[in-house]
Coordinates of C-alpha atoms in Angstrom, one line a residue:
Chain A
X238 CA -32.1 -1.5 16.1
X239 CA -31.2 -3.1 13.2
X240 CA -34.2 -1.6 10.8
X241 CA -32.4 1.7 10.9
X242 CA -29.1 0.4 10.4
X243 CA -27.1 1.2 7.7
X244 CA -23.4 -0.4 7.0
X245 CA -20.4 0.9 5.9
X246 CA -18.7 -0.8 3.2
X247 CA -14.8 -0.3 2.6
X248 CA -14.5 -1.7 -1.5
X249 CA -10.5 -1.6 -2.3
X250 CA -11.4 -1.9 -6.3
X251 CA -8.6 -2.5 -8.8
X252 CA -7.8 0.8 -10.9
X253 CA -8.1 -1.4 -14.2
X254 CA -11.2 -3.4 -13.7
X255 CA -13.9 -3.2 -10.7
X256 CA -13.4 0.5 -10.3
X257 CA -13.8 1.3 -14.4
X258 CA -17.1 -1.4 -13.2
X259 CA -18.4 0.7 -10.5
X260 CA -17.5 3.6 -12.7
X261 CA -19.9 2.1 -15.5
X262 CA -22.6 1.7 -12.9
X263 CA -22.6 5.6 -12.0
X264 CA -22.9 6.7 -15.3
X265 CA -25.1 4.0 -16.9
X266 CA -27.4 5.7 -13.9
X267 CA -27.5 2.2 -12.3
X268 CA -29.4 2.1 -9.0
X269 CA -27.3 1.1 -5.6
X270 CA -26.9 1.7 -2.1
X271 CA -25.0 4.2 -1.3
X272 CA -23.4 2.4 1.9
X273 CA -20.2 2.2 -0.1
X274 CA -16.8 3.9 0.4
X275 CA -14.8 3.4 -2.6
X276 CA -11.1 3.3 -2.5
X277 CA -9.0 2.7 -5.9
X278 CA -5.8 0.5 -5.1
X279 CA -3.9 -0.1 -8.5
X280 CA -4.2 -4.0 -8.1
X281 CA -5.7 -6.0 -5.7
X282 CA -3.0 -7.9 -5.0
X283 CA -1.3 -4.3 -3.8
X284 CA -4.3 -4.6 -1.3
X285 CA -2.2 -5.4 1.9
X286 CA -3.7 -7.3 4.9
X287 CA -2.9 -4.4 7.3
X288 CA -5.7 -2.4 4.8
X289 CA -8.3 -4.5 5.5
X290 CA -7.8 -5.2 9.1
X291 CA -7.5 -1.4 9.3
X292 CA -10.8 -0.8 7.4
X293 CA -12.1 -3.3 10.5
X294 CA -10.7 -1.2 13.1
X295 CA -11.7 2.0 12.1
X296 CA -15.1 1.2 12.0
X297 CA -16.0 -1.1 8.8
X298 CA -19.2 -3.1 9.1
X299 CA -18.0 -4.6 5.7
X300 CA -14.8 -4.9 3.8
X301 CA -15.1 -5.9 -0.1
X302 CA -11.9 -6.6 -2.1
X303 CA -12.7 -6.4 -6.0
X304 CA -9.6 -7.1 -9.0
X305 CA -10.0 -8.4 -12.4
X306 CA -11.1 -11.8 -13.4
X307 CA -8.0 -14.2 -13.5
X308 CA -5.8 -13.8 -16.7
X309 CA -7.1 -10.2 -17.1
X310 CA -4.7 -8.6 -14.5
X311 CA -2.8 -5.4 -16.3
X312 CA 0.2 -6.4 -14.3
X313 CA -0.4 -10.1 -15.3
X314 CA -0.5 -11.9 -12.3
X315 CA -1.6 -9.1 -9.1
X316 CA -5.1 -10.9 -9.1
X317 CA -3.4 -14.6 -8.5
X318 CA -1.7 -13.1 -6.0
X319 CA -4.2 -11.5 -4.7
X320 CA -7.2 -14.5 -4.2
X321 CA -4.2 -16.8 -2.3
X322 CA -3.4 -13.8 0.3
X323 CA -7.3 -12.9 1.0
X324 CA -8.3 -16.4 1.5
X325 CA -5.5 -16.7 4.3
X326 CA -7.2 -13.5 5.8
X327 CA -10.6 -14.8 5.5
X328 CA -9.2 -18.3 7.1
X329 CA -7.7 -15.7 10.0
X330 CA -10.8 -13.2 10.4
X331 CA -13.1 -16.2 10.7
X332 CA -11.4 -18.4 13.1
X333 CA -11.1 -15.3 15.4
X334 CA -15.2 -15.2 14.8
X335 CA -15.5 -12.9 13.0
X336 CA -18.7 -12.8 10.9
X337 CA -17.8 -14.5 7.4
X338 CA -20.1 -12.4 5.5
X339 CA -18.3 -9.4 6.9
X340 CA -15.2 -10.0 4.2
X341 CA -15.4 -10.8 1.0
X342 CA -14.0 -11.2 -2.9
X343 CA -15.2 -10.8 -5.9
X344 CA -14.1 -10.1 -10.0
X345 CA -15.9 -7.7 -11.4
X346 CA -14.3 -6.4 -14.9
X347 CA -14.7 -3.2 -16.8
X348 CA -17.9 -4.3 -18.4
X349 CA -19.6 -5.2 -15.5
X350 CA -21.3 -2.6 -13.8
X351 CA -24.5 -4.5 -13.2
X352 CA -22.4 -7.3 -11.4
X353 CA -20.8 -4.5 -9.1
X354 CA -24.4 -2.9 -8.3
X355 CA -25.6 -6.9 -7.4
X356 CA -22.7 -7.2 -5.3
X357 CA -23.3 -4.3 -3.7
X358 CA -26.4 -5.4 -2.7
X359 CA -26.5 -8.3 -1.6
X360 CA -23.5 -7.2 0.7
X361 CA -25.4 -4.7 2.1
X362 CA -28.5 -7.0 2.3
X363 CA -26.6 -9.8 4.1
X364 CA -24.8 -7.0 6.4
X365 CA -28.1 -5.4 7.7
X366 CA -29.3 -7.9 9.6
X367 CA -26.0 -8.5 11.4
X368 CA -26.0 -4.7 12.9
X369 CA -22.8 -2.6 13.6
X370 CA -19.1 -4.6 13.5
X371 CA -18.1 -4.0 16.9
X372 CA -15.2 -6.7 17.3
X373 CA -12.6 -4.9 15.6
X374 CA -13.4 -1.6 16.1
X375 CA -11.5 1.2 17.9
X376 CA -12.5 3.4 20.6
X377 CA -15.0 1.2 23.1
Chain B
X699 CA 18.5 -43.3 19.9
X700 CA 20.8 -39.6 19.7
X701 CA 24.5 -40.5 21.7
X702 CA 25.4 -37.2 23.2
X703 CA 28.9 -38.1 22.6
X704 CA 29.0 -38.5 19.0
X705 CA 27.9 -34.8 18.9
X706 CA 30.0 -33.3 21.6
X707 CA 32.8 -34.9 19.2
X708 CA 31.6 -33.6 16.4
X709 CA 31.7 -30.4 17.5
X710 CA 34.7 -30.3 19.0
X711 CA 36.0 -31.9 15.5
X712 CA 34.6 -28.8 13.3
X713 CA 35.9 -26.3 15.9
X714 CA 39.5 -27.9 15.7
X715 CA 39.0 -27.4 12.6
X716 CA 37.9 -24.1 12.2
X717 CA 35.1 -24.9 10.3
X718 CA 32.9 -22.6 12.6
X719 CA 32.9 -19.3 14.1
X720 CA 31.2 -21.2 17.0
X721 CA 28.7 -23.7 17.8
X722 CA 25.5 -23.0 19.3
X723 CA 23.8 -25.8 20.9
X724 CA 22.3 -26.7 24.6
X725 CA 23.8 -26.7 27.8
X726 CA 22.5 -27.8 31.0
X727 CA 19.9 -25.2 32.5
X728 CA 20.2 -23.9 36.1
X729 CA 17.5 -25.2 37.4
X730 CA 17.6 -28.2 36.1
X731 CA 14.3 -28.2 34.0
X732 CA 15.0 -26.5 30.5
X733 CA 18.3 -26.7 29.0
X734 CA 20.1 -23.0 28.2
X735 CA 21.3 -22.0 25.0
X736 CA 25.0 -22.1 25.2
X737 CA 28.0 -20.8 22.3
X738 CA 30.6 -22.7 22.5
X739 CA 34.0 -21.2 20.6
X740 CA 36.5 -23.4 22.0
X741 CA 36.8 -27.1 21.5
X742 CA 37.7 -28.2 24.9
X743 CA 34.4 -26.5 26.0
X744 CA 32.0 -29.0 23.7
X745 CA 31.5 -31.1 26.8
X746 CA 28.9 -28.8 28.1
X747 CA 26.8 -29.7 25.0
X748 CA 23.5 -32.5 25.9
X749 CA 20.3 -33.7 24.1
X750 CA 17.7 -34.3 25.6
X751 CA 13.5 -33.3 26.1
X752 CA 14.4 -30.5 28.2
X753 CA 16.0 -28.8 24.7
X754 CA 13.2 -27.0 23.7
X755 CA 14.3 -23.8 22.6
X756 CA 14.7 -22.9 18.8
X757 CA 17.9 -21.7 18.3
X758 CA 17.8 -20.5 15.2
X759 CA 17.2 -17.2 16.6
X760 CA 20.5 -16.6 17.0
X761 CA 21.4 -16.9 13.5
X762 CA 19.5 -14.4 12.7
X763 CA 21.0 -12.2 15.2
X764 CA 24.5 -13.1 14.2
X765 CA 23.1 -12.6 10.5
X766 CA 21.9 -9.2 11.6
X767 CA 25.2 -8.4 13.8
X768 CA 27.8 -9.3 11.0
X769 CA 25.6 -6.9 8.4
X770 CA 26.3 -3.8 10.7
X771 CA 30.1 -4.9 11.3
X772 CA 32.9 -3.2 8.6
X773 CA 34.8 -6.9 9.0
X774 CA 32.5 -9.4 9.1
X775 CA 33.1 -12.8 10.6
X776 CA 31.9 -14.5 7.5
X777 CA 32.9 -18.1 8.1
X778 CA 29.6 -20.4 9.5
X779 CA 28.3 -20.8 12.6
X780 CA 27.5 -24.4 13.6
X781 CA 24.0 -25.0 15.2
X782 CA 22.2 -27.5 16.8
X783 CA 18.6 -28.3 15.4
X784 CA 15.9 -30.3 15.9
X785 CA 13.7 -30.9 13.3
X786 CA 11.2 -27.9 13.8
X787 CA 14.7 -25.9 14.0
X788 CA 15.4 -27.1 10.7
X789 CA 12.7 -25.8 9.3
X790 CA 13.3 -22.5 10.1
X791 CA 16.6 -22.8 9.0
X792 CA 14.7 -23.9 5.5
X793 CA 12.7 -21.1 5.7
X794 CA 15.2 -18.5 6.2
X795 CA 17.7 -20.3 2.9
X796 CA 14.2 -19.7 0.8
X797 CA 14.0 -16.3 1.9
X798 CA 18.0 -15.5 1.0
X799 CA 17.9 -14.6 4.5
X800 CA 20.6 -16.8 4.9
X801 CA 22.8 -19.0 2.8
X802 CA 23.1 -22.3 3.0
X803 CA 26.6 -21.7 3.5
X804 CA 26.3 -19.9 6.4
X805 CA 25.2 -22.3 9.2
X806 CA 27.0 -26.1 9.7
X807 CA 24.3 -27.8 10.9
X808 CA 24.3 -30.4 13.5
X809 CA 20.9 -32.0 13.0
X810 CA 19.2 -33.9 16.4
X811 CA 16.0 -36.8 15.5
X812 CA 13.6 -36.6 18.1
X813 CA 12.8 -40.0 16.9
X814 CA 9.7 -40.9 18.7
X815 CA 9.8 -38.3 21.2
X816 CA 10.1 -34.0 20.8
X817 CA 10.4 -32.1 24.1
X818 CA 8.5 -31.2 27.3
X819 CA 5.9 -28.9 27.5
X820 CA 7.4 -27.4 31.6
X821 CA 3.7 -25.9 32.1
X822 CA 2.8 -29.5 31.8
X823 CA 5.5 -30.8 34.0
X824 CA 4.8 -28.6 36.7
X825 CA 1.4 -29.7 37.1
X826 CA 2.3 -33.1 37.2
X827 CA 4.4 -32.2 40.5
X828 CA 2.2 -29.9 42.1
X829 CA 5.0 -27.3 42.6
X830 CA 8.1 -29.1 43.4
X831 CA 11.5 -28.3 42.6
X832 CA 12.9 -30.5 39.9
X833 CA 16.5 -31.6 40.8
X834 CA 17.0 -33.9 37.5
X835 CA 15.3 -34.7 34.5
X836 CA 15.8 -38.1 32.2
X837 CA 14.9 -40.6 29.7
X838 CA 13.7 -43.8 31.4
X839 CA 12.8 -46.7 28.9
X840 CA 11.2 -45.5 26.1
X841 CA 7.8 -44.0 27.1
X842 CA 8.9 -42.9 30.4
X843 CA 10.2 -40.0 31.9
X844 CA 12.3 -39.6 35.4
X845 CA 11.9 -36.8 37.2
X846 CA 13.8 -36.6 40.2
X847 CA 12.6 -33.9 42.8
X848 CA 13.1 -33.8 46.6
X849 CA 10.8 -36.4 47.3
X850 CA 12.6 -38.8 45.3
X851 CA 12.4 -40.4 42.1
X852 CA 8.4 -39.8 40.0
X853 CA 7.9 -41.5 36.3
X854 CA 6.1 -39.8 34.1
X855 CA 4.9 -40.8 30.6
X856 CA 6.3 -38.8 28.1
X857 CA 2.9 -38.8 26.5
X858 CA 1.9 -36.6 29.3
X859 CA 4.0 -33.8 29.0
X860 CA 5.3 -33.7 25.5
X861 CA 4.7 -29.9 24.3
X862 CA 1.8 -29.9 22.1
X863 CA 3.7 -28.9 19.0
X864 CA 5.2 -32.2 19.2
X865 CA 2.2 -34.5 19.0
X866 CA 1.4 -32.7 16.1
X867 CA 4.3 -32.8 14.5
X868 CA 5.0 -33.9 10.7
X869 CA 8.2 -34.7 11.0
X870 CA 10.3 -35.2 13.7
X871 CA 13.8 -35.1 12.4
X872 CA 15.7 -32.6 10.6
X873 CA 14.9 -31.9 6.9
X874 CA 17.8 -30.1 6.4
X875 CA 21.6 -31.1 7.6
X876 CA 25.3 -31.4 7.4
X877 CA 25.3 -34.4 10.2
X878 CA 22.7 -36.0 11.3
X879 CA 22.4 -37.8 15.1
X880 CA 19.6 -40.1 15.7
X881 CA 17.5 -41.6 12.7
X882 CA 14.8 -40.5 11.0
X883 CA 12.1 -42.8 11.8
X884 CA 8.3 -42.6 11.2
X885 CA 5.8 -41.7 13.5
X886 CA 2.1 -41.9 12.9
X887 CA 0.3 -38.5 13.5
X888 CA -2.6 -39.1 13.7
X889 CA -4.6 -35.8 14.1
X890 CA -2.1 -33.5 12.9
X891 CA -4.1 -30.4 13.6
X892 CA -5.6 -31.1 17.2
X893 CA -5.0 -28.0 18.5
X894 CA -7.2 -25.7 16.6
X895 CA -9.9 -28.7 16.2
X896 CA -11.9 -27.6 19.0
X897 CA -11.7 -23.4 18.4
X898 CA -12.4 -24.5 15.1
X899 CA -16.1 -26.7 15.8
X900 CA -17.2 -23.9 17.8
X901 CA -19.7 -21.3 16.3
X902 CA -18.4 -18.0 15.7
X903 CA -19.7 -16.3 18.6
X904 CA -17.7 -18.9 21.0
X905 CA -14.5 -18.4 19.1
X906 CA -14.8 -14.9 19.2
X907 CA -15.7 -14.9 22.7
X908 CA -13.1 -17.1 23.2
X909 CA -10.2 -14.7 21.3
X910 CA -11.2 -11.5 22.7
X911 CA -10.7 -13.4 26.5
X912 CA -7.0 -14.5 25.4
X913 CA -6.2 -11.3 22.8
X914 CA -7.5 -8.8 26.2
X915 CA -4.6 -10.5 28.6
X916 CA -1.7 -9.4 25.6
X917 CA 0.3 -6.4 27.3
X918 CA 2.1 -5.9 24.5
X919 CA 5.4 -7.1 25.5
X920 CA 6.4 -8.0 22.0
X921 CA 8.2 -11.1 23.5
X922 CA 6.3 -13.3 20.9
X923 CA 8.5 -11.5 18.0
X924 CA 11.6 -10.9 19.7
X925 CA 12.1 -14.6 20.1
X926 CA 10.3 -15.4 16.9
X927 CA 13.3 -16.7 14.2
X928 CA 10.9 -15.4 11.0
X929 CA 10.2 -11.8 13.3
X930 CA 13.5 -10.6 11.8
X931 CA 12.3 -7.0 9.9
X932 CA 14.8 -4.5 10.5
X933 CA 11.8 -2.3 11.4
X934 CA 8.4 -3.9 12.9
X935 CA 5.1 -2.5 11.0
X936 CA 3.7 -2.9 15.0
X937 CA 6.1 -0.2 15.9
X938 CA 7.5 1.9 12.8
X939 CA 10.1 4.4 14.0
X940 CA 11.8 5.1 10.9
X941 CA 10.7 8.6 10.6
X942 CA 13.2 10.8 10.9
X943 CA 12.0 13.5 13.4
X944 CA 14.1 17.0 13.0
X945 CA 13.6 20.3 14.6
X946 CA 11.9 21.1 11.2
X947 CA 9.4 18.5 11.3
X948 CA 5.6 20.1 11.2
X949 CA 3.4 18.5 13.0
X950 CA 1.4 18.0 10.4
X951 CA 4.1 15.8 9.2
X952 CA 3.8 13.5 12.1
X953 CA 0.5 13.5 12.4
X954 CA 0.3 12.0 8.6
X955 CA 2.8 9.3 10.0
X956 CA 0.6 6.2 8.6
X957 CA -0.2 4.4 12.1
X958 CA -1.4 0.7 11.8
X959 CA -1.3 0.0 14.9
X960 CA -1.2 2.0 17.8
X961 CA 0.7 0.6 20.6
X962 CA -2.0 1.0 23.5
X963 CA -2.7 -2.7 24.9
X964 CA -6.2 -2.1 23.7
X965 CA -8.3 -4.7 22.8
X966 CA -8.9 -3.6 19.5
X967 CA -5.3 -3.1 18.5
X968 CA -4.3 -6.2 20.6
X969 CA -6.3 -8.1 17.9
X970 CA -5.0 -5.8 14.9
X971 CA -1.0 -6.7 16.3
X972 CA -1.7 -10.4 16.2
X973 CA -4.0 -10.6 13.3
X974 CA -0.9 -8.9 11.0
X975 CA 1.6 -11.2 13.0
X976 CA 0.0 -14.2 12.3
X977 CA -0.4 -13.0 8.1
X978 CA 3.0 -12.5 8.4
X979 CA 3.9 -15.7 9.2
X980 CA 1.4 -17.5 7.1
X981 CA 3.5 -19.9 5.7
X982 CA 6.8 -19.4 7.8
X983 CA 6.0 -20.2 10.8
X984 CA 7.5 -23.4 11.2
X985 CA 5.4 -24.0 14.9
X986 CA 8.3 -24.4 17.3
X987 CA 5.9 -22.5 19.6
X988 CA 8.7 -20.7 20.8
X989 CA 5.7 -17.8 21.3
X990 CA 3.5 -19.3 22.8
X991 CA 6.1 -20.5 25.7
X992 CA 7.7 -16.9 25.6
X993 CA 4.2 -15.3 26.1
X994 CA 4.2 -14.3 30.0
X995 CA 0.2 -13.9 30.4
X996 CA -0.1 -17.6 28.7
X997 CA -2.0 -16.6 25.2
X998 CA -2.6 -19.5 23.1
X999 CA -0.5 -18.1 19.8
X1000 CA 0.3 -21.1 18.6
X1001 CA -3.2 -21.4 17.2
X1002 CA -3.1 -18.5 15.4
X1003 CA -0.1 -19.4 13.7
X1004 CA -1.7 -23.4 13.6
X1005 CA -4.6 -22.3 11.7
X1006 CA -2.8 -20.9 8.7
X1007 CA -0.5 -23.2 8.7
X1008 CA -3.4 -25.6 8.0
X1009 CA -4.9 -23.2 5.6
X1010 CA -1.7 -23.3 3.3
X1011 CA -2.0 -27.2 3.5
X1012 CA -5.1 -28.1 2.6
X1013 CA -6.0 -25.0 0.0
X1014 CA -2.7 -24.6 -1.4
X1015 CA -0.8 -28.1 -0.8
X1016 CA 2.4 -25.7 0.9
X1017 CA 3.8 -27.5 3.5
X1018 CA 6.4 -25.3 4.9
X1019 CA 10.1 -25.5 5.3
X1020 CA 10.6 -28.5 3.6
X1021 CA 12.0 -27.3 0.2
X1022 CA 14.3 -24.6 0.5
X1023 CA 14.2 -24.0 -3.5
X1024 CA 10.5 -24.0 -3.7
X1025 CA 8.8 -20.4 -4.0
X1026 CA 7.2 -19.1 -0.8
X1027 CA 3.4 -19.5 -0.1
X1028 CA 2.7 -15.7 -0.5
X1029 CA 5.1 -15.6 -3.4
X1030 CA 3.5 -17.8 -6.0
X1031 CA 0.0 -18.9 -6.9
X1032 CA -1.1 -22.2 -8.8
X1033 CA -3.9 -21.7 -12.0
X1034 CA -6.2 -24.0 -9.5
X1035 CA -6.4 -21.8 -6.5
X1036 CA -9.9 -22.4 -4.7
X1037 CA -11.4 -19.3 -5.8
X1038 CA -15.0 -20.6 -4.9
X1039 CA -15.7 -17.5 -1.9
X1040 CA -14.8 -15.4 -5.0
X1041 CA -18.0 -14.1 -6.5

């Protein structure tokens, strides 16, 4: 079952940083699994938990949340904002049992489109093996 | 040890004098096991007031109703309203001053110690008397409990029955007051964060085994925010109504309505209400467990709620209510965050 799988990753990137990063990775032609559904929030610390539970319920085997390295947020302080909220929602998501590798955080900068395509993988190498998310999801 | 006098007087002494709208306090309940909320406006009526472990409501509730009442009125009734805390209550009270929810001018505050005690857990209570009626409820010596039912007179160790909440709590008198009754002695806590020790140790199959039993049982009753005193949104992101619906609304339109949640007791939005309830509260919830005891199919919220509140100790140092002029958890950040599940 799980050889065929494939997971769906739900990235909130920051408009400033990890999504300029994942841009740099498309057109430096860097190679990455495709198991990624971008979304573009203008800071992560706009990224609400109701986004991420949502990704969850609607059927998101993984949710990544990406801003800027601290003391390069464009709005100064989103990011620090930001890495307090998502590790209460990781705390939350994992005392309910939820997988911790389901969730995670990272910083990934303009610059860094090789760090976005490693993160990408190893998500998606780390998710494989733990099949579908079913606990959150709507409709069964 | 808290005289019940001494506060009936002094309630009856800020009402002569006008000091409050009203008091709110607790009165005897009907049947005799948890004491009712009562609003006392006239002075000759502070008799009905008492203190004792049966009091285990949070009042503070009612503040925020009254906040929420006078803001719709065209006069309002701004003078304060005098309450009766304990020292959870007082909390909340904290809470809602560092929100400019309230002001600190807006409630009197009559401040109870639960000095080495807190209050009953009545699930607890009822087990201990295999379903009798109970006639009377009182404070032996120290440790003891008498509880008088139709078979006469049973002791009971306080230990026994005090609400979980209170074993675990930090501190046990008010942080926050205009009198205080009772003093504020120290109690060792020794595991301050019992409850959630053993969901905690299990793997995460067991705990999720074990949520999706309790989260399954929620009927979506919403009693756990209507008597929460930090569930005080004007409009609930469970239930969002606010769009205005007009004979020229396209479906479209509505359909576009962002829906978080939808409000079938599913399982899967079950876990989505409580999830965004508990993030809400992350550090606010100043665990009265008012929830928990207002849940009718017994779901252990209080964990929920437990769990973060631990989180915001032990990652961020926030202990919460205690400092009314502090910044909120969710509102500030410190340079040293843990940042180590960041890549």
């Amino acid at each position: 079952m799980t050889k065929d799988f494939e997971p769906t990753i739900v990235a909130f990137l920051c408009k400033w940083c990890s999504s300029a990063g994942s841009d740099l990775a498309g057109v430096s032609r860097m190679k990455y699994p495709p198991n990624v559904i971008p979304i573009t929030v203008m800071c992560s610390g706009s990224v609400s938990p109701l986004y991420i539970f949502n990704a969850f319920q609607k059927g998101a085997d993984g949710v990544l949340v990406s801003g800027c390295h601290p003391g390069d947020c464009h709005y100064i302080k989103g990011n620090f904002y930001a890495r307090r909220r998502i590790a209460l929602v990781k705390e939350l998501l994992d005392f309910i049992g939820l997988e911790s590798e389901r969730f995670k955080m990272s910083w990934v900068s303009a610059a860094e489109g090789t760090k976005y395509t490693e993160i990408i993988k190893d998500f998606v190498k780390e998710l494989k093996p733990l099949g579908p998310q079913k606990k959150l999801r709507r409709d069964q | 040890m808290v005289e019940m006098e001494q506060l009936q007087k002094e309630a009856k002494e800020i009402l002569k004098q006008g000091k409050v709208k009203f008091v709110i306090g607790y009165s005897k309940g009907s049947q005799n096991l948890t004491a009712t909320p009562v609003f006392i406006k006239k002075p000759e009526h502070t008799s009905r007031l008492i203190w004792d472990p049966t009091c285990v409501q949070n009042l503070v509730k009612f503040i925020v109703d009254d906040k929420q009442k006078q803001s719709r009125e065209k006069k309002p009734d701004e003078r304060p309203v005098g309450i009766v805390v304990k020292g959870c209550d007082s909390r909340a009270i904290n809470v809602l001053i560092q929100e400019k929810f309230i002001d600190r001018d807006d409630v009197y505050i009559l401040g109870l110690s639960c000095e080495e005690l807190g209050v009953v857990d009545e699930k607890k209570i009822a087990q201990k008397l295999e379903g009798k009626k109970i006639e009377k409820i009182e404070f032996a010596k120290k440790n003891n409990l008498i509880v008088s039912t139709k078979d006469g007179e049973k002791k009971i160790p306080v230990k026994d029955v005090l609400a979980d909440r209170c074993l675990e709590c930090k501190a046990h008198f008010p942080v926050i007051y205009d009198q205080l009754f009772g003093e504020e002695t120290e109690r060792e806590v020794k595991e301050p964060y019992k409850s959630i020790k053993k969901t905690e140790s299990q793997s995460p199959k067991k705990r999720w085994d074990f949520w999706k039993e309790q989260l399954e049982k929620c009927i979506r009753c919403y009693a756990c925010r209507s008597i929460c005193p930090m569930c005080y949104c004007d409009e609930c992101v469970a239930d969002s109504i606010n769009m205005a619906v007009t004979a020229e609304t396209t479906a479209e339109e509505k359909a576009q309505k962002i829906k978080w949640i939808e409000r079938s007791p599913a399982l899967s939005e079950n876990i989505g209400y409580h999830l965004i309830r508990a993030i809400h509260l992350a550090g606010r919830c100043i665990d009265c467990g008012e929830c928990e005891r207002a849940c009718p199919v017994d779901i252990p919220l209080r964990l929920l709620n437990k769990k973060l509140e631990k989180a915001a100790h032990e990652l961020f140092d926030y202990d919460v209510g205690f400092d009314h002029k502090k910044p909120s958890l969710i509102s500030s950040f410190k340079d040293e965050d843990p940042e180590d599940f960041i890549r």
